[in-house]
Amino acid sequence: MTAGDAARRSTRQVAVEKRTWVQGRPASYSVAGNGMPVLLLHGWGLGHNTYRDAVERLAEEGVRVIAPALPGFGRSAELPAAEFSLHGYAAWVDDLLDVLDVHEPMVVVGHSFGGGVSIRFAHDHPDRVRSLVLVNSIGGSAWRSGGTLRSIAERPLWDWGLHFPGDVWPVRQATRVLPVIAEDLVPNIVRNPRAFVKVANLARRADLRAELEQLRDRGLPVTIIWAERDGIIPRESFEALCVASGVQGTVVDGSHSWLLADPEQFGEILTNDVNIAKAARQLEAEAAGEQRAARRVQTLTDRPAVPRGVVGRRSGRRRAGG
């Protein structure tokens, strides 16, 4: 064991599953660690349990990771039909944070479908988001068929199906990834197959390039990560996200579920984003402290003096009494 391994083991965090109510409906989430809040949003068909190792590894960076089961998955009730959209999912996340009494800006990490929700959440609720990390995210809406670049919504379902098994549980890592994914995937299919299909269609039609362009114009820090063997989110879609965000993406080794197969690599890659956010948070706290001190000094300076006549009368009474 290396010194780094020993240090991480000594700071090992355990994800705890909790239940609450959001928008009058039951919701479940996991939380691990302490410190600056980080939000982790899961991929299609999964839930917070699938990401337990990733949550715990990220929490070792000295942050508090909140990982909800998005509506329709895990033990979180699905959204009403009128609210079923990425905008509706973003509003649900906003209300969840209110319920959990989390009000400071967060680092928001979204994987796959969760990446799409993260983009919309950052767009709709800018005061909630300190920085955005997209991991094999939907929303680029680009796919190449032969030599033609098309919208990913035109991609046939059979083509998705060809890539899905190998991308979600790659052969080289099946013994590690498959049991983890099955913990949420199988119950979700059995419990709510309708939501399973509805969210799949919502995800594959999502085009969030305009929202990312607006986030770019606002100056929001965005990191985009993609795995080189991902057949679910094609390279063209990843590159479209990068162009819209105005950032150079990061390509890692692996498939669509690489962060589940290698949570250690996931934690290492996100270390820089977390450290930058923590430094910014510290500077903000120091600036706020200086402003509070300045206001106290100003209050003392502006305090009105005791009128001279009042002092004289008090002095006169003291002399008379003497």
PDB file of C-alpha atoms in Angstrom:
ATOM      1  CA  MET A   1       0.000   0.000   0.000  1.00  0.00           C
ATOM      2  CA  THR A   2       1.362   3.418  -0.953  1.00  0.00           C
ATOM      3  CA  ALA A   3       1.347   6.426   1.352  1.00  0.00           C
ATOM      4  CA  GLY A   4      -1.402   7.946  -0.791  1.00  0.00           C
ATOM      5  CA  ASP A   5      -3.522   4.799  -0.497  1.00  0.00           C
ATOM      6  CA  ALA A   6      -3.045   4.796   3.265  1.00  0.00           C
ATOM      7  CA  ALA A   7      -4.036   8.453   3.524  1.00  0.00           C
ATOM      8  CA  ARG A   8      -7.190   7.892   1.477  1.00  0.00           C
ATOM      9  CA  ARG A   9      -8.141   4.869   3.538  1.00  0.00           C
ATOM     10  CA  SER A  10      -7.773   6.915   6.721  1.00  0.00           C
ATOM     11  CA  THR A  11     -10.228   9.459   5.300  1.00  0.00           C
ATOM     12  CA  ARG A  12     -12.635   6.875   3.900  1.00  0.00           C
ATOM     13  CA  GLN A  13     -16.189   8.196   3.781  1.00  0.00           C
ATOM     14  CA  VAL A  14     -19.317   6.070   3.895  1.00  0.00           C
ATOM     15  CA  ALA A  15     -22.371   6.950   1.824  1.00  0.00           C
ATOM     16  CA  VAL A  16     -25.563   6.890   3.861  1.00  0.00           C
ATOM     17  CA  GLU A  17     -28.940   6.453   2.187  1.00  0.00           C
ATOM     18  CA  LYS A  18     -31.708   8.766   3.369  1.00  0.00           C
ATOM     19  CA  ARG A  19     -35.344   9.472   2.563  1.00  0.00           C
ATOM     20  CA  THR A  20     -37.276  12.720   2.359  1.00  0.00           C
ATOM     21  CA  TRP A  21     -40.185  14.390   0.564  1.00  0.00           C
ATOM     22  CA  VAL A  22     -39.827  16.691  -2.437  1.00  0.00           C
ATOM     23  CA  GLN A  23     -42.793  18.447  -4.046  1.00  0.00           C
ATOM     24  CA  GLY A  24     -45.070  16.352  -1.861  1.00  0.00           C
ATOM     25  CA  ARG A  25     -43.672  13.048  -3.145  1.00  0.00           C
ATOM     26  CA  PRO A  26     -41.148  10.592  -1.632  1.00  0.00           C
ATOM     27  CA  ALA A  27     -37.507  10.913  -2.635  1.00  0.00           C
ATOM     28  CA  SER A  28     -34.308   9.096  -1.738  1.00  0.00           C
ATOM     29  CA  TYR A  29     -30.688  10.175  -1.812  1.00  0.00           C
ATOM     30  CA  SER A  30     -27.232   9.297  -0.519  1.00  0.00           C
ATOM     31  CA  VAL A  31     -24.837  11.617   1.269  1.00  0.00           C
ATOM     32  CA  ALA A  32     -21.189  11.220   2.225  1.00  0.00           C
ATOM     33  CA  GLY A  33     -18.449  13.426   3.628  1.00  0.00           C
ATOM     34  CA  ASN A  34     -18.284  16.942   5.011  1.00  0.00           C
ATOM     35  CA  GLY A  35     -17.361  20.340   3.645  1.00  0.00           C
ATOM     36  CA  MET A  36     -18.209  22.143   0.433  1.00  0.00           C
ATOM     37  CA  PRO A  37     -21.355  20.643  -1.133  1.00  0.00           C
ATOM     38  CA  VAL A  38     -21.084  18.656  -4.365  1.00  0.00           C
ATOM     39  CA  LEU A  39     -24.116  17.354  -6.252  1.00  0.00           C
ATOM     40  CA  LEU A  40     -23.820  14.106  -8.250  1.00  0.00           C
ATOM     41  CA  LEU A  41     -26.623  13.230 -10.680  1.00  0.00           C
ATOM     42  CA  HIS A  42     -26.823   9.688 -12.031  1.00  0.00           C
ATOM     43  CA  GLY A  43     -27.361   8.240 -15.463  1.00  0.00           C
ATOM     44  CA  TRP A  44     -30.437   6.773 -17.137  1.00  0.00           C
ATOM     45  CA  GLY A  45     -31.973   3.685 -15.549  1.00  0.00           C
ATOM     46  CA  LEU A  46     -29.733   3.825 -12.501  1.00  0.00           C
ATOM     47  CA  GLY A  47     -29.805   5.520  -9.083  1.00  0.00           C
ATOM     48  CA  HIS A  48     -27.664   6.716  -6.220  1.00  0.00           C
ATOM     49  CA  ASN A  49     -26.778   3.192  -5.045  1.00  0.00           C
ATOM     50  CA  THR A  50     -24.982   2.457  -8.310  1.00  0.00           C
ATOM     51  CA  TYR A  51     -22.650   5.393  -7.694  1.00  0.00           C
ATOM     52  CA  ARG A  52     -21.830   4.537  -4.072  1.00  0.00           C
ATOM     53  CA  ASP A  53     -18.110   3.957  -4.693  1.00  0.00           C
ATOM     54  CA  ALA A  54     -17.830   7.104  -6.805  1.00  0.00           C
ATOM     55  CA  VAL A  55     -19.650   9.127  -4.134  1.00  0.00           C
ATOM     56  CA  GLU A  56     -17.394   7.827  -1.373  1.00  0.00           C
ATOM     57  CA  ARG A  57     -14.233   8.401  -3.399  1.00  0.00           C
ATOM     58  CA  LEU A  58     -15.261  11.949  -4.237  1.00  0.00           C
ATOM     59  CA  ALA A  59     -16.097  12.640  -0.580  1.00  0.00           C
ATOM     60  CA  GLU A  60     -12.482  11.798   0.292  1.00  0.00           C
ATOM     61  CA  GLU A  61     -11.548  15.113  -1.325  1.00  0.00           C
ATOM     62  CA  GLY A  62     -12.967  16.878   1.724  1.00  0.00           C
ATOM     63  CA  VAL A  63     -16.426  17.640   0.341  1.00  0.00           C
ATOM     64  CA  ARG A  64     -20.008  16.701   1.137  1.00  0.00           C
ATOM     65  CA  VAL A  65     -21.458  14.730  -1.768  1.00  0.00           C
ATOM     66  CA  ILE A  66     -25.221  14.584  -2.250  1.00  0.00           C
ATOM     67  CA  ALA A  67     -26.419  11.992  -4.769  1.00  0.00           C
ATOM     68  CA  PRO A  68     -30.198  11.810  -5.237  1.00  0.00           C
ATOM     69  CA  ALA A  69     -32.202   9.179  -7.037  1.00  0.00           C
ATOM     70  CA  LEU A  70     -33.799  11.283  -9.756  1.00  0.00           C
ATOM     71  CA  PRO A  71     -37.603  11.118 -10.146  1.00  0.00           C
ATOM     72  CA  GLY A  72     -38.774   7.815 -11.561  1.00  0.00           C
ATOM     73  CA  PHE A  73     -35.717   5.932 -10.319  1.00  0.00           C
ATOM     74  CA  GLY A  74     -34.717   4.372  -7.050  1.00  0.00           C
ATOM     75  CA  ARG A  75     -37.307   5.241  -4.430  1.00  0.00           C
ATOM     76  CA  SER A  76     -37.997   8.694  -5.819  1.00  0.00           C
ATOM     77  CA  ALA A  77     -41.483   9.092  -7.241  1.00  0.00           C
ATOM     78  CA  GLU A  78     -41.694  10.054 -10.900  1.00  0.00           C
ATOM     79  CA  LEU A  79     -42.571  13.540 -12.063  1.00  0.00           C
ATOM     80  CA  PRO A  80     -46.189  14.350 -12.967  1.00  0.00           C
ATOM     81  CA  ALA A  81     -46.844  14.257 -16.711  1.00  0.00           C
ATOM     82  CA  ALA A  82     -47.149  18.057 -16.917  1.00  0.00           C
ATOM     83  CA  GLU A  83     -43.673  18.463 -15.387  1.00  0.00           C
ATOM     84  CA  PHE A  84     -41.909  15.685 -17.283  1.00  0.00           C
ATOM     85  CA  SER A  85     -39.046  17.492 -19.007  1.00  0.00           C
ATOM     86  CA  LEU A  86     -35.449  18.411 -18.274  1.00  0.00           C
ATOM     87  CA  HIS A  87     -36.801  21.696 -16.942  1.00  0.00           C
ATOM     88  CA  GLY A  88     -39.028  19.708 -14.573  1.00  0.00           C
ATOM     89  CA  TYR A  89     -36.110  17.588 -13.404  1.00  0.00           C
ATOM     90  CA  ALA A  90     -34.066  20.744 -12.766  1.00  0.00           C
ATOM     91  CA  ALA A  91     -36.925  22.243 -10.727  1.00  0.00           C
ATOM     92  CA  TRP A  92     -37.126  19.028  -8.692  1.00  0.00           C
ATOM     93  CA  VAL A  93     -33.383  19.223  -7.910  1.00  0.00           C
ATOM     94  CA  ASP A  94     -33.815  22.846  -6.870  1.00  0.00           C
ATOM     95  CA  ASP A  95     -36.615  21.894  -4.466  1.00  0.00           C
ATOM     96  CA  LEU A  96     -34.585  18.963  -3.110  1.00  0.00           C
ATOM     97  CA  LEU A  97     -31.755  21.314  -2.150  1.00  0.00           C
ATOM     98  CA  ASP A  98     -34.235  23.559  -0.362  1.00  0.00           C
ATOM     99  CA  VAL A  99     -35.523  20.561   1.583  1.00  0.00           C
ATOM    100  CA  LEU A 100     -31.941  19.618   2.503  1.00  0.00           C
ATOM    101  CA  ASP A 101     -31.224  23.247   3.493  1.00  0.00           C
ATOM    102  CA  VAL A 102     -28.378  23.571   0.976  1.00  0.00           C
ATOM    103  CA  HIS A 103     -28.248  27.133  -0.275  1.00  0.00           C
ATOM    104  CA  GLU A 104     -24.642  27.843  -1.230  1.00  0.00           C
ATOM    105  CA  PRO A 105     -23.421  27.309  -4.816  1.00  0.00           C
ATOM    106  CA  MET A 106     -22.368  23.733  -5.547  1.00  0.00           C
ATOM    107  CA  VAL A 107     -20.075  21.822  -7.836  1.00  0.00           C
ATOM    108  CA  VAL A 108     -22.587  19.898  -9.965  1.00  0.00           C
ATOM    109  CA  VAL A 109     -21.453  16.624 -11.549  1.00  0.00           C
ATOM    110  CA  GLY A 110     -23.725  14.853 -14.019  1.00  0.00           C
ATOM    111  CA  HIS A 111     -23.210  11.503 -15.725  1.00  0.00           C
ATOM    112  CA  SER A 112     -25.056  10.567 -18.918  1.00  0.00           C
ATOM    113  CA  PHE A 113     -28.730  11.554 -18.426  1.00  0.00           C
ATOM    114  CA  GLY A 114     -27.695  13.237 -15.183  1.00  0.00           C
ATOM    115  CA  GLY A 115     -25.410  15.444 -17.275  1.00  0.00           C
ATOM    116  CA  GLY A 116     -28.410  16.710 -19.215  1.00  0.00           C
ATOM    117  CA  VAL A 117     -30.275  17.451 -15.981  1.00  0.00           C
ATOM    118  CA  SER A 118     -27.148  19.219 -14.686  1.00  0.00           C
ATOM    119  CA  ILE A 119     -26.946  21.487 -17.740  1.00  0.00           C
ATOM    120  CA  ARG A 120     -30.590  22.455 -17.441  1.00  0.00           C
ATOM    121  CA  PHE A 121     -30.246  22.939 -13.670  1.00  0.00           C
ATOM    122  CA  ALA A 122     -27.252  25.260 -14.121  1.00  0.00           C
ATOM    123  CA  HIS A 123     -29.138  27.159 -16.812  1.00  0.00           C
ATOM    124  CA  ASP A 124     -32.355  27.572 -14.821  1.00  0.00           C
ATOM    125  CA  HIS A 125     -30.817  28.092 -11.371  1.00  0.00           C
ATOM    126  CA  PRO A 126     -27.471  29.860 -11.901  1.00  0.00           C
ATOM    127  CA  ASP A 127     -27.122  30.918  -8.262  1.00  0.00           C
ATOM    128  CA  ARG A 128     -27.052  27.249  -7.253  1.00  0.00           C
ATOM    129  CA  VAL A 129     -24.044  26.232  -9.347  1.00  0.00           C
ATOM    130  CA  ARG A 130     -20.400  27.055  -8.705  1.00  0.00           C
ATOM    131  CA  SER A 131     -19.052  24.886 -11.526  1.00  0.00           C
ATOM    132  CA  LEU A 132     -20.302  22.137 -13.814  1.00  0.00           C
ATOM    133  CA  VAL A 133     -18.706  18.775 -14.615  1.00  0.00           C
ATOM    134  CA  LEU A 134     -20.255  16.721 -17.430  1.00  0.00           C
ATOM    135  CA  VAL A 135     -19.273  13.053 -17.637  1.00  0.00           C
ATOM    136  CA  ASN A 136     -20.275  11.228 -20.839  1.00  0.00           C
ATOM    137  CA  SER A 137     -23.252  13.560 -20.922  1.00  0.00           C
ATOM    138  CA  ILE A 138     -26.244  13.715 -23.195  1.00  0.00           C
ATOM    139  CA  GLY A 139     -27.162  17.003 -24.850  1.00  0.00           C
ATOM    140  CA  GLY A 140     -24.717  17.303 -27.760  1.00  0.00           C
ATOM    141  CA  SER A 141     -27.302  15.963 -30.196  1.00  0.00           C
ATOM    142  CA  ALA A 142     -24.821  14.893 -32.846  1.00  0.00           C
ATOM    143  CA  TRP A 143     -24.331  11.487 -34.446  1.00  0.00           C
ATOM    144  CA  ARG A 144     -22.526  10.369 -37.576  1.00  0.00           C
ATOM    145  CA  SER A 145     -24.216   7.926 -39.894  1.00  0.00           C
ATOM    146  CA  GLY A 146     -21.723   6.928 -42.541  1.00  0.00           C
ATOM    147  CA  GLY A 147     -20.241  10.233 -43.658  1.00  0.00           C
ATOM    148  CA  THR A 148     -23.250  12.349 -42.652  1.00  0.00           C
ATOM    149  CA  LEU A 149     -23.525  14.278 -39.404  1.00  0.00           C
ATOM    150  CA  ARG A 150     -27.072  14.045 -38.051  1.00  0.00           C
ATOM    151  CA  SER A 151     -29.110  14.776 -34.961  1.00  0.00           C
ATOM    152  CA  ILE A 152     -28.751  11.997 -32.430  1.00  0.00           C
ATOM    153  CA  ALA A 153     -32.556  11.877 -32.225  1.00  0.00           C
ATOM    154  CA  GLU A 154     -32.436  10.225 -35.664  1.00  0.00           C
ATOM    155  CA  ARG A 155     -30.300   7.394 -34.365  1.00  0.00           C
ATOM    156  CA  PRO A 156     -32.307   4.146 -34.603  1.00  0.00           C
ATOM    157  CA  LEU A 157     -33.073   2.359 -31.358  1.00  0.00           C
ATOM    158  CA  TRP A 158     -31.476  -0.816 -32.712  1.00  0.00           C
ATOM    159  CA  ASP A 159     -28.178   1.064 -33.070  1.00  0.00           C
ATOM    160  CA  TRP A 160     -28.363   2.162 -29.442  1.00  0.00           C
ATOM    161  CA  GLY A 161     -29.116  -1.425 -28.486  1.00  0.00           C
ATOM    162  CA  LEU A 162     -26.012  -2.737 -30.249  1.00  0.00           C
ATOM    163  CA  HIS A 163     -23.759  -0.563 -28.087  1.00  0.00           C
ATOM    164  CA  PHE A 164     -25.646  -0.604 -24.809  1.00  0.00           C
ATOM    165  CA  PRO A 165     -24.493  -3.921 -23.262  1.00  0.00           C
ATOM    166  CA  GLY A 166     -20.803  -3.445 -23.984  1.00  0.00           C
ATOM    167  CA  ASP A 167     -20.817   0.219 -22.963  1.00  0.00           C
ATOM    168  CA  VAL A 168     -22.676  -0.232 -19.699  1.00  0.00           C
ATOM    169  CA  TRP A 169     -20.892  -3.379 -18.548  1.00  0.00           C
ATOM    170  CA  PRO A 170     -17.703  -3.857 -20.608  1.00  0.00           C
ATOM    171  CA  VAL A 171     -16.384  -7.403 -20.788  1.00  0.00           C
ATOM    172  CA  ARG A 172     -13.068  -6.494 -19.161  1.00  0.00           C
ATOM    173  CA  GLN A 173     -14.878  -5.078 -16.126  1.00  0.00           C
ATOM    174  CA  ALA A 174     -18.165  -6.975 -16.116  1.00  0.00           C
ATOM    175  CA  THR A 175     -17.536  -8.742 -12.813  1.00  0.00           C
ATOM    176  CA  ARG A 176     -17.086  -5.373 -11.114  1.00  0.00           C
ATOM    177  CA  VAL A 177     -19.612  -3.194 -12.930  1.00  0.00           C
ATOM    178  CA  LEU A 178     -22.540  -5.535 -13.593  1.00  0.00           C
ATOM    179  CA  PRO A 179     -23.428  -6.225  -9.922  1.00  0.00           C
ATOM    180  CA  VAL A 180     -23.216  -2.514  -9.136  1.00  0.00           C
ATOM    181  CA  ILE A 181     -25.462  -1.489 -12.027  1.00  0.00           C
ATOM    182  CA  ALA A 182     -27.914  -4.328 -11.406  1.00  0.00           C
ATOM    183  CA  GLU A 183     -28.523  -3.046  -7.864  1.00  0.00           C
ATOM    184  CA  ASP A 184     -30.503  -0.128  -9.293  1.00  0.00           C
ATOM    185  CA  LEU A 185     -31.193  -1.141 -12.902  1.00  0.00           C
ATOM    186  CA  VAL A 186     -33.213  -4.301 -12.216  1.00  0.00           C
ATOM    187  CA  PRO A 187     -35.467  -2.789  -9.510  1.00  0.00           C
ATOM    188  CA  ASN A 188     -36.062   0.275 -11.688  1.00  0.00           C
ATOM    189  CA  ILE A 189     -37.194  -1.870 -14.618  1.00  0.00           C
ATOM    190  CA  VAL A 190     -39.477  -3.945 -12.398  1.00  0.00           C
ATOM    191  CA  ARG A 191     -40.811  -1.062 -10.319  1.00  0.00           C
ATOM    192  CA  ASN A 192     -41.426   1.522 -13.031  1.00  0.00           C
ATOM    193  CA  PRO A 193     -40.872   0.319 -16.612  1.00  0.00           C
ATOM    194  CA  ARG A 194     -42.879   3.244 -17.996  1.00  0.00           C
ATOM    195  CA  ALA A 195     -40.490   5.821 -16.515  1.00  0.00           C
ATOM    196  CA  PHE A 196     -37.600   3.729 -17.798  1.00  0.00           C
ATOM    197  CA  VAL A 197     -38.793   4.128 -21.411  1.00  0.00           C
ATOM    198  CA  LYS A 198     -39.986   7.749 -21.072  1.00  0.00           C
ATOM    199  CA  VAL A 199     -36.646   8.956 -19.730  1.00  0.00           C
ATOM    200  CA  ALA A 200     -34.766   7.064 -22.454  1.00  0.00           C
ATOM    201  CA  ASN A 201     -36.722   8.954 -25.125  1.00  0.00           C
ATOM    202  CA  LEU A 202     -36.221  12.258 -23.294  1.00  0.00           C
ATOM    203  CA  ALA A 203     -32.472  11.632 -23.094  1.00  0.00           C
ATOM    204  CA  ARG A 204     -31.932  10.705 -26.720  1.00  0.00           C
ATOM    205  CA  ARG A 205     -33.822  13.756 -28.012  1.00  0.00           C
ATOM    206  CA  ALA A 206     -32.061  16.247 -25.731  1.00  0.00           C
ATOM    207  CA  ASP A 207     -30.260  19.113 -27.450  1.00  0.00           C
ATOM    208  CA  LEU A 208     -28.706  21.381 -24.823  1.00  0.00           C
ATOM    209  CA  ARG A 209     -26.172  23.253 -26.917  1.00  0.00           C
ATOM    210  CA  ALA A 210     -28.054  26.550 -26.658  1.00  0.00           C
ATOM    211  CA  GLU A 211     -28.145  26.259 -22.856  1.00  0.00           C
ATOM    212  CA  LEU A 212     -24.408  25.552 -22.771  1.00  0.00           C
ATOM    213  CA  GLU A 213     -23.713  28.572 -24.949  1.00  0.00           C
ATOM    214  CA  GLN A 214     -25.574  30.726 -22.443  1.00  0.00           C
ATOM    215  CA  LEU A 215     -23.621  29.183 -19.561  1.00  0.00           C
ATOM    216  CA  ARG A 216     -20.420  29.953 -21.478  1.00  0.00           C
ATOM    217  CA  ASP A 217     -21.497  33.569 -21.885  1.00  0.00           C
ATOM    218  CA  ARG A 218     -22.205  33.767 -18.153  1.00  0.00           C
ATOM    219  CA  GLY A 219     -18.660  32.591 -17.451  1.00  0.00           C
ATOM    220  CA  LEU A 220     -19.600  29.403 -15.606  1.00  0.00           C
ATOM    221  CA  PRO A 221     -16.610  27.016 -15.317  1.00  0.00           C
ATOM    222  CA  VAL A 222     -17.446  23.837 -17.243  1.00  0.00           C
ATOM    223  CA  THR A 223     -15.476  20.594 -17.493  1.00  0.00           C
ATOM    224  CA  ILE A 224     -16.481  17.972 -20.091  1.00  0.00           C
ATOM    225  CA  ILE A 225     -15.217  14.389 -19.864  1.00  0.00           C
ATOM    226  CA  TRP A 226     -15.797  11.561 -22.334  1.00  0.00           C
ATOM    227  CA  ALA A 227     -14.544   7.986 -22.589  1.00  0.00           C
ATOM    228  CA  GLU A 228     -12.947   6.931 -25.867  1.00  0.00           C
ATOM    229  CA  ARG A 229     -14.901   3.646 -26.169  1.00  0.00           C
ATOM    230  CA  ASP A 230     -18.296   5.152 -25.409  1.00  0.00           C
ATOM    231  CA  GLY A 231     -20.770   4.016 -28.044  1.00  0.00           C
ATOM    232  CA  ILE A 232     -23.844   5.388 -26.254  1.00  0.00           C
ATOM    233  CA  ILE A 233     -22.644   9.005 -26.381  1.00  0.00           C
ATOM    234  CA  PRO A 234     -20.725   9.254 -29.680  1.00  0.00           C
ATOM    235  CA  ARG A 235     -17.626  11.388 -30.097  1.00  0.00           C
ATOM    236  CA  GLU A 236     -19.529  13.836 -32.314  1.00  0.00           C
ATOM    237  CA  SER A 237     -21.934  14.571 -29.464  1.00  0.00           C
ATOM    238  CA  PHE A 238     -19.059  15.072 -27.015  1.00  0.00           C
ATOM    239  CA  GLU A 239     -17.349  17.453 -29.436  1.00  0.00           C
ATOM    240  CA  ALA A 240     -20.594  19.393 -29.931  1.00  0.00           C
ATOM    241  CA  LEU A 241     -20.816  19.902 -26.158  1.00  0.00           C
ATOM    242  CA  CYS A 242     -17.243  21.176 -26.104  1.00  0.00           C
ATOM    243  CA  VAL A 243     -17.864  23.626 -28.954  1.00  0.00           C
ATOM    244  CA  ALA A 244     -21.015  24.978 -27.294  1.00  0.00           C
ATOM    245  CA  SER A 245     -19.210  25.381 -23.957  1.00  0.00           C
ATOM    246  CA  GLY A 246     -16.052  26.828 -25.460  1.00  0.00           C
ATOM    247  CA  VAL A 247     -13.863  24.341 -23.594  1.00  0.00           C
ATOM    248  CA  GLN A 248     -11.398  21.638 -24.544  1.00  0.00           C
ATOM    249  CA  GLY A 249     -12.798  18.354 -23.349  1.00  0.00           C
ATOM    250  CA  THR A 250     -10.956  15.564 -21.578  1.00  0.00           C
ATOM    251  CA  VAL A 251     -10.882  12.054 -23.072  1.00  0.00           C
ATOM    252  CA  VAL A 252     -10.292   9.146 -20.692  1.00  0.00           C
ATOM    253  CA  ASP A 253      -9.797   5.448 -21.250  1.00  0.00           C
ATOM    254  CA  GLY A 254     -12.945   3.397 -20.827  1.00  0.00           C
ATOM    255  CA  SER A 255     -16.555   3.044 -21.876  1.00  0.00           C
ATOM    256  CA  HIS A 256     -19.770   4.818 -20.916  1.00  0.00           C
ATOM    257  CA  SER A 257     -19.647   3.539 -17.330  1.00  0.00           C
ATOM    258  CA  TRP A 258     -15.930   4.114 -16.709  1.00  0.00           C
ATOM    259  CA  LEU A 259     -16.484   6.001 -13.447  1.00  0.00           C
ATOM    260  CA  LEU A 260     -18.361   3.006 -12.030  1.00  0.00           C
ATOM    261  CA  ALA A 261     -15.616   0.634 -13.090  1.00  0.00           C
ATOM    262  CA  ASP A 262     -12.832   2.861 -11.776  1.00  0.00           C
ATOM    263  CA  PRO A 263     -14.043   5.271  -9.051  1.00  0.00           C
ATOM    264  CA  GLU A 264     -10.421   5.920  -8.075  1.00  0.00           C
ATOM    265  CA  GLN A 265      -9.697   7.391 -11.509  1.00  0.00           C
ATOM    266  CA  PHE A 266     -12.923   9.357 -11.290  1.00  0.00           C
ATOM    267  CA  GLY A 267     -11.838  10.912  -7.993  1.00  0.00           C
ATOM    268  CA  GLU A 268      -8.385  11.753  -9.304  1.00  0.00           C
ATOM    269  CA  ILE A 269      -9.755  13.436 -12.433  1.00  0.00           C
ATOM    270  CA  LEU A 270     -12.192  15.555 -10.423  1.00  0.00           C
ATOM    271  CA  THR A 271      -9.568  16.582  -7.845  1.00  0.00           C
ATOM    272  CA  ASN A 272      -8.598  19.686  -9.801  1.00  0.00           C
ATOM    273  CA  ASP A 273     -12.196  20.871 -10.213  1.00  0.00           C
ATOM    274  CA  VAL A 274     -12.869  20.312  -6.525  1.00  0.00           C
ATOM    275  CA  ASN A 275      -9.716  22.110  -5.404  1.00  0.00           C
ATOM    276  CA  ILE A 276     -10.423  25.122  -7.619  1.00  0.00           C
ATOM    277  CA  ALA A 277     -13.963  25.339  -6.266  1.00  0.00           C
ATOM    278  CA  LYS A 278     -12.754  25.025  -2.666  1.00  0.00           C
ATOM    279  CA  ALA A 279     -10.205  27.800  -3.210  1.00  0.00           C
ATOM    280  CA  ALA A 280     -12.871  30.062  -4.726  1.00  0.00           C
ATOM    281  CA  ARG A 281     -15.168  29.296  -1.798  1.00  0.00           C
ATOM    282  CA  GLN A 282     -12.437  30.206   0.670  1.00  0.00           C
ATOM    283  CA  LEU A 283     -11.757  33.510  -1.080  1.00  0.00           C
ATOM    284  CA  GLU A 284     -15.456  34.300  -1.013  1.00  0.00           C
ATOM    285  CA  ALA A 285     -15.607  33.546   2.714  1.00  0.00           C
ATOM    286  CA  GLU A 286     -12.614  35.798   3.384  1.00  0.00           C
ATOM    287  CA  ALA A 287     -14.105  38.602   1.284  1.00  0.00           C
ATOM    288  CA  ALA A 288     -17.423  38.245   3.110  1.00  0.00           C
ATOM    289  CA  GLY A 289     -15.587  38.412   6.443  1.00  0.00           C
ATOM    290  CA  GLU A 290     -13.802  41.587   5.401  1.00  0.00           C
ATOM    291  CA  GLN A 291     -17.078  43.135   4.308  1.00  0.00           C
ATOM    292  CA  ARG A 292     -18.688  42.283   7.654  1.00  0.00           C
ATOM    293  CA  ALA A 293     -15.754  43.832   9.503  1.00  0.00           C
ATOM    294  CA  ALA A 294     -15.943  46.943   7.335  1.00  0.00           C
ATOM    295  CA  ARG A 295     -19.664  47.279   8.050  1.00  0.00           C
ATOM    296  CA  ARG A 296     -19.030  47.015  11.801  1.00  0.00           C
ATOM    297  CA  VAL A 297     -16.383  49.741  11.601  1.00  0.00           C
ATOM    298  CA  GLN A 298     -18.711  51.914   9.527  1.00  0.00           C
ATOM    299  CA  THR A 299     -21.503  51.405  12.053  1.00  0.00           C
ATOM    300  CA  LEU A 300     -19.266  52.551  14.897  1.00  0.00           C
ATOM    301  CA  THR A 301     -18.038  55.523  12.879  1.00  0.00           C
ATOM    302  CA  ASP A 302     -21.556  56.606  11.957  1.00  0.00           C
ATOM    303  CA  ARG A 303     -22.912  56.278  15.510  1.00  0.00           C
ATOM    304  CA  PRO A 304     -24.223  59.744  16.561  1.00  0.00           C
ATOM    305  CA  ALA A 305     -22.392  61.546  19.370  1.00  0.00           C
ATOM    306  CA  VAL A 306     -24.230  62.403  22.602  1.00  0.00           C
ATOM    307  CA  PRO A 307     -25.601  65.975  22.249  1.00  0.00           C
ATOM    308  CA  ARG A 308     -23.454  68.535  24.078  1.00  0.00           C
ATOM    309  CA  GLY A 309     -26.411  70.030  25.907  1.00  0.00           C
ATOM    310  CA  VAL A 310     -27.368  66.686  27.359  1.00  0.00           C
ATOM    311  CA  VAL A 311     -23.896  66.244  28.780  1.00  0.00           C
ATOM    312  CA  GLY A 312     -24.070  69.693  30.310  1.00  0.00           C
ATOM    313  CA  ARG A 313     -27.401  69.023  32.017  1.00  0.00           C
ATOM    314  CA  ARG A 314     -26.127  65.719  33.374  1.00  0.00           C
ATOM    315  CA  SER A 315     -23.024  67.480  34.655  1.00  0.00           C
ATOM    316  CA  GLY A 316     -25.201  70.170  36.187  1.00  0.00           C
ATOM    317  CA  ARG A 317     -27.302  67.606  38.005  1.00  0.00           C
ATOM    318  CA  ARG A 318     -24.227  65.942  39.351  1.00  0.00           C
ATOM    319  CA  ARG A 319     -22.898  69.286  40.626  1.00  0.00           C
ATOM    320  CA  ALA A 320     -26.249  70.150  42.198  1.00  0.00           C
ATOM    321  CA  GLY A 321     -26.425  66.804  43.873  1.00  0.00           C
ATOM    322  CA  GLY A 322     -22.941  67.270  45.252  1.00  0.00           C
TER     323      GLY A 322
END
